[in-house]
Short mmCIF file of C-alpha atoms and ligand atoms in Angstrom, two decimals:
data_model
loop_
_atom_site.label_atom_id
_atom_site.label_comp_id
_atom_site.label_asym_id
_atom_site.label_seq_id
_atom_site.Cartn_x
_atom_site.Cartn_y
_atom_site.Cartn_z
CA UNK A 65 15.03 -3.99 -10.21
CA UNK A 66 12.20 -2.77 -8.70
CA UNK A 67 12.25 -2.94 -4.83
CA UNK A 68 9.36 -5.04 -3.07
CA UNK A 69 6.97 -3.22 -0.64
CA UNK A 70 5.91 -5.36 2.54
CA UNK A 71 3.13 -2.75 4.26
CA UNK A 72 1.15 -3.31 7.05
CA UNK A 73 -2.22 -1.08 6.69
CA UNK A 74 -3.19 -1.21 10.43
CA UNK A 75 -6.49 -0.18 9.68
CA UNK A 76 -8.84 0.82 12.26
CA UNK A 77 -6.36 -0.48 15.11
CA UNK A 78 -4.30 -0.29 17.62
CA UNK A 79 -4.36 2.28 21.09
CA UNK A 80 -0.92 4.59 20.54
CA UNK A 81 0.68 1.82 23.32
CA UNK A 82 -0.48 -0.89 21.80
CA UNK A 83 1.02 0.88 18.17
CA UNK A 84 4.52 1.48 20.17
CA UNK A 85 4.77 -2.21 21.50
CA UNK A 86 3.86 -3.45 17.96
CA UNK A 87 6.34 -1.53 16.29
CA UNK A 88 9.15 -2.28 18.59
CA UNK A 89 8.76 -5.91 18.72
CA UNK A 90 9.27 -5.83 14.82
CA UNK A 91 12.22 -3.90 14.45
CA UNK A 92 13.24 -6.65 17.01
CA UNK A 93 12.42 -9.08 14.67
CA UNK A 94 13.76 -7.36 11.72
CA UNK A 95 17.25 -7.04 13.64
CA UNK A 96 19.28 -9.88 12.05
CA UNK A 97 18.26 -9.46 8.67
CA UNK A 98 20.66 -7.72 6.55
CA UNK A 99 19.47 -4.26 4.89
CA UNK A 100 20.56 -5.29 1.90
CA UNK A 101 18.12 -8.05 0.96
CA UNK A 102 15.37 -6.15 2.83
CA UNK A 103 12.39 -5.16 1.05
CA UNK A 104 11.03 -1.63 1.94
CA UNK A 105 9.09 -2.53 5.00
CA UNK A 106 6.13 0.20 5.66
CA UNK A 107 3.98 0.06 8.64
CA UNK A 108 0.60 2.84 8.37
CA UNK A 109 -0.88 3.24 11.45
CA UNK A 110 -3.74 5.42 12.74
CA UNK A 111 -3.43 9.41 12.48
CA UNK A 112 -3.20 9.52 16.35
CA UNK A 113 -0.40 6.76 16.02
CA UNK A 114 1.75 8.38 13.92
CA UNK A 115 3.62 10.81 16.13
CA UNK A 116 4.53 7.52 18.71
CA UNK A 117 5.51 5.04 16.03
CA UNK A 118 7.71 7.64 14.42
CA UNK A 119 9.18 8.43 17.79
CA UNK A 120 10.16 4.83 18.05
CA UNK A 121 11.37 4.57 14.08
CA UNK A 122 13.74 6.99 15.20
CA UNK A 123 15.29 6.10 18.81
CA UNK A 124 15.61 2.87 17.12
CA UNK A 125 17.67 4.26 14.05
CA UNK A 126 18.28 0.85 11.89
CA UNK A 127 16.44 2.26 9.15
CA UNK A 128 14.37 -0.62 8.50
CA UNK A 129 10.70 0.50 8.77
CA UNK A 130 9.12 3.35 7.01
CA UNK A 131 5.99 4.94 8.45
CA UNK A 132 2.78 5.41 6.26
CA UNK A 133 -0.27 7.50 6.62
CA UNK A 134 -3.64 5.35 5.61
CA UNK A 135 -5.03 8.99 4.23
CA UNK A 136 -4.90 12.30 3.58
CA UNK A 137 -6.35 15.13 2.26
CA UNK A 138 -5.01 17.05 -0.75
CA UNK A 139 -5.44 20.78 0.68
CA UNK A 140 -2.72 22.29 3.20
CA UNK A 141 -4.16 23.87 5.39
CA UNK A 142 -7.37 25.78 5.75
CA UNK A 143 -11.14 25.49 7.18
CA UNK A 144 -10.84 21.72 6.36
CA UNK A 145 -12.33 20.26 9.58
CA UNK A 146 -10.62 16.82 10.61
CA UNK A 147 -8.65 16.69 7.32
CA UNK A 148 -4.74 15.49 7.75
CA UNK A 149 -2.59 17.40 4.78
CA UNK A 150 0.41 15.83 3.10
CA UNK A 151 2.22 18.24 5.14
CA UNK A 152 1.40 17.71 8.80
CA UNK A 153 2.11 13.95 7.73
CA UNK A 154 5.76 14.61 6.17
CA UNK A 155 6.43 16.32 9.05
CA UNK A 156 6.33 13.17 10.92
CA UNK A 157 8.95 11.66 8.66
CA UNK A 158 6.54 9.51 6.87
CA UNK A 159 7.18 8.65 3.44
CA UNK A 160 4.55 7.05 2.49
CA UNK A 161 0.43 7.53 1.63
CA UNK A 162 -2.12 5.18 1.16
CA UNK A 163 -4.65 6.56 -0.83
CA UNK A 164 -8.09 5.14 -2.57
CA UNK A 165 -8.78 2.03 -0.54
CA UNK A 166 -11.54 -0.16 -0.96
CA UNK A 167 -13.06 0.64 2.47
CA UNK A 168 -12.65 4.63 1.93
CA UNK A 169 -14.48 4.18 -1.34
CA UNK A 170 -16.70 2.19 -0.03
CA UNK A 171 -17.23 3.77 3.48
CA UNK A 172 -16.18 7.32 2.95
CA UNK A 173 -17.76 7.78 -0.81
CA UNK A 174 -13.98 8.36 -2.01
CA UNK A 175 -14.42 8.90 -5.91
CA UNK A 176 -11.72 8.67 -8.67
CA UNK A 177 -11.06 12.18 -9.03
CA UNK A 178 -10.58 12.61 -5.43
CA UNK A 179 -7.97 9.91 -5.16
CA UNK A 180 -6.02 11.49 -8.26
CA UNK A 181 -6.08 14.83 -6.46
CA UNK A 182 -4.51 13.00 -3.38
CA UNK A 183 -1.82 11.65 -6.06
CA UNK A 184 -1.07 15.19 -7.94
CA UNK A 185 -0.40 16.54 -3.45
CA UNK A 186 1.47 13.60 -2.07
CA UNK A 187 3.87 13.65 -5.37
CA UNK A 188 4.56 17.52 -5.04
CA UNK A 189 5.16 17.15 -1.04
CA UNK A 190 7.56 14.40 -1.85
CA UNK A 191 6.14 11.73 -0.41
CA UNK A 192 4.96 7.98 -2.46
CA UNK A 193 1.33 6.99 -2.60
CA UNK A 194 0.19 3.86 -2.25
CA UNK A 195 -2.88 3.50 -4.63
CA UNK A 196 -5.40 0.63 -4.24
CA UNK A 197 -8.05 -0.42 -6.70
CA UNK A 198 -9.43 -3.89 -7.10
CA UNK A 199 -12.99 -5.13 -8.22
CA UNK A 200 -16.04 -6.15 -6.39
CA UNK A 201 -17.17 -9.92 -6.16
CA UNK A 202 -20.06 -8.79 -8.43
CA UNK A 203 -17.55 -7.42 -11.09
CA UNK A 204 -15.44 -10.24 -11.26
CA UNK A 205 -18.33 -12.31 -11.96
CA UNK A 206 -19.78 -10.28 -14.44
CA UNK A 207 -16.68 -10.24 -16.43
CA UNK A 208 -15.76 -6.65 -15.78
CA UNK A 209 -12.59 -7.08 -14.00
CA UNK A 210 -10.00 -5.33 -16.18
CA UNK A 211 -11.94 -2.48 -17.40
CA UNK A 212 -13.04 -1.20 -13.77
CA UNK A 213 -9.35 -1.42 -13.11
CA UNK A 214 -8.03 -0.06 -16.13
CA UNK A 215 -10.71 3.12 -15.30
CA UNK A 216 -9.37 3.37 -11.75
CA UNK A 217 -5.78 3.31 -12.71
CA UNK A 218 -6.20 5.96 -15.67
CA UNK A 219 -8.45 8.30 -13.12
CA UNK A 220 -5.61 7.54 -10.59
CA UNK A 221 -2.87 8.65 -12.65
CA UNK A 222 -4.73 11.66 -14.56
CA UNK A 223 -2.37 14.73 -15.04
CA UNK A 224 0.91 12.53 -13.03
CA UNK A 225 4.26 13.20 -14.83
CA UNK A 226 6.01 9.95 -16.15
CA UNK A 227 8.63 10.51 -13.01
CA UNK A 228 6.09 11.15 -10.86
CA UNK A 229 4.61 7.74 -11.83
CA UNK A 230 7.54 5.74 -11.36
CA UNK A 231 8.30 6.48 -8.01
CA UNK A 232 4.67 5.82 -6.92
CA UNK A 233 3.27 2.45 -5.73
CA UNK A 234 -0.44 0.59 -6.94
CA UNK A 235 -1.80 -1.83 -4.69
CA UNK A 236 -3.83 -4.15 -6.15
CA UNK A 237 -6.52 -5.69 -3.81
CA UNK A 238 -9.75 -7.58 -4.86
CA UNK A 239 -12.43 -6.72 -2.23
CA UNK A 240 -13.64 -10.28 -2.16
CA UNK A 241 -10.16 -11.37 -0.73
CA UNK A 242 -9.59 -8.47 1.93
CA UNK A 243 -10.42 -9.98 5.57
CA UNK A 244 -12.22 -12.69 4.68
CA UNK A 245 -9.06 -15.31 4.27
CA UNK A 246 -9.75 -15.53 0.61
CA UNK A 247 -6.60 -14.90 -1.34
CA UNK A 248 -6.83 -14.49 -4.76
CA UNK A 249 -5.12 -17.02 -6.97
CA UNK A 250 -1.47 -15.69 -6.95
CA UNK A 251 -1.31 -16.46 -10.89
CA UNK A 252 -4.62 -14.99 -11.70
CA UNK A 253 -3.50 -11.75 -8.91
CA UNK A 254 -0.06 -11.88 -11.58
CA UNK A 255 -2.63 -11.21 -14.35
CA UNK A 256 -4.46 -8.84 -12.97
CA UNK A 257 -0.86 -6.44 -12.31
CA UNK A 258 0.51 -7.41 -15.55
CA UNK A 259 -2.70 -5.99 -17.00
CA UNK A 260 -2.25 -2.80 -14.70
CA UNK A 261 1.56 -2.36 -15.81
CA UNK A 262 -0.16 -2.34 -19.42
CA UNK A 263 -2.20 0.61 -18.51
CA UNK A 264 0.46 2.36 -16.74
CA UNK A 265 2.25 1.58 -19.72
CA UNK A 266 -0.42 3.46 -22.19
CA UNK A 267 -0.69 6.37 -20.04
CA UNK A 268 2.40 7.25 -18.66
CA UNK A 269 4.87 5.12 -20.82
CA UNK A 270 7.21 1.84 -20.51
CA UNK A 271 9.59 2.97 -18.31
CA UNK A 272 7.46 4.22 -15.43
CA UNK A 273 5.55 0.95 -15.93
CA UNK A 274 8.72 -0.67 -15.64
CA UNK A 275 9.64 1.59 -12.21
CA UNK A 276 6.27 1.68 -9.82
CA UNK A 277 5.86 -0.99 -8.02
CA UNK A 278 2.58 -2.83 -7.99
CA UNK A 279 1.92 -5.09 -5.02
CA UNK A 280 -1.15 -7.69 -4.15
CA UNK A 281 -3.29 -7.43 -1.57
CA UNK A 282 -6.10 -9.35 0.16
CA UNK A 283 -5.75 -12.13 2.85
CA UNK A 284 -2.23 -11.88 2.61
CA UNK A 285 -0.38 -14.02 5.43
CA UNK A 286 3.36 -15.85 5.56
CA UNK A 287 1.95 -19.31 3.96
CA UNK A 288 0.75 -17.11 0.84
CA UNK A 289 3.44 -14.70 0.79
CA UNK A 290 5.99 -17.13 -1.11
CA UNK A 291 3.89 -17.99 -3.42
CA UNK A 292 2.81 -14.38 -4.25
CA UNK A 293 6.25 -13.21 -5.02
CA UNK A 294 7.43 -15.88 -7.00
CA UNK A 295 5.11 -14.24 -9.83
CA UNK A 296 6.83 -11.90 -12.31
CA UNK A 297 5.18 -8.87 -11.67
CA UNK A 298 4.25 -8.76 -8.20
CA UNK A 299 6.20 -6.03 -6.14
CA UNK A 300 5.22 -6.71 -2.77
CA UNK A 301 2.29 -7.00 -0.22
CA UNK A 302 -0.16 -4.64 1.40
CA UNK A 303 -1.24 -6.42 4.61
CA UNK A 304 -4.12 -6.06 6.59
CA UNK A 305 -5.21 -8.31 9.42
CA UNK A 306 -2.04 -9.75 9.33
CA UNK A 307 0.20 -7.05 10.06
CA UNK A 308 -1.50 -6.30 13.33
CA UNK A 309 0.85 -9.16 14.96
CA UNK A 310 4.61 -8.86 14.57
CA UNK A 311 5.36 -12.74 14.42
CA UNK A 312 3.16 -12.71 11.56
CA UNK A 313 4.26 -9.90 9.80
CA UNK A 314 7.95 -10.50 9.75
CA UNK A 315 6.92 -13.97 8.57
CA UNK A 316 5.61 -12.43 5.60
CA UNK A 317 8.69 -10.06 5.35
CA UNK A 318 10.56 -13.27 5.41
CA UNK A 319 9.06 -15.19 2.90
CA UNK A 320 9.48 -12.72 0.87
CA UNK A 321 12.99 -12.41 1.00
CA UNK A 322 12.86 -16.22 0.36
CA UNK A 323 11.23 -15.94 -2.78
CA UNK A 324 13.37 -13.65 -4.10
CA UNK A 325 16.84 -15.49 -2.91
P1 13P B 803 -6.36 -8.37 5.15
O1 13P B 803 -4.86 -8.82 4.59
O2 13P B 803 -6.54 -8.04 6.26
O3 13P B 803 -7.71 -9.20 3.58
O4 13P B 803 -6.46 -6.89 4.56
C1 13P B 803 -5.97 -6.40 2.98
C2 13P B 803 -5.94 -4.87 2.80
O5 13P B 803 -7.13 -4.48 2.51
C3 13P B 803 -5.26 -4.38 2.96
O6 13P B 803 -4.88 -2.60 2.85
#
């Protein structure tokens, strides 16, 4: 059984003090939930708040919320002004790193090749990459959704061992559903995610495909999560806007639990 992941991508939001209160509120909200039924709950603040959020999580000691970065660089040290390495992120006790988000691909010209280098560095450092993929509205209308996503996934996984792929996570985030309030129909999201799983099976073998967690992202809300999590291949959610309010994010976590009981 794949353990679901509910991850909050805070994007470019929250000053340090705000990040601290959000994570503390979150931990209070999760206090009475038995750890055995809890999905892997992950938060991804901006780099400047990682230390603070990490400290808050250690202080709580409940182990119910894990830390992620939103990006990284693949070299560990050197003359790369403005970059942050996997080792540095690991040093702050983060366990996940989101890579290849469509906003990074679109606004910061990240290529499949760069995302593959990041995935390799993250896995070599013992962390878990959450590899994002997804199509634009134009690509969906042209009928190239599956081929586009298959090529993003093949490029991201190039040269990774099956064991490393098994440990990784993928987030399918249709770009037209991000921040628009328009979620992808659950049955369609499940179809695309099953297609991604078959691509993983083709490149990394069935065992890796059965183990890898594939999440859905794009306007996930407390009101949509139960139906999404009731699908056969959706292993969790990567949440943007609704992860910025503790109440909503907790609603998504509890909805995910309900769907799996
Ligand atoms: P929204 O949940 O705000 O649509 O964002 C999704 C996303 O991009 C998460 O990475």
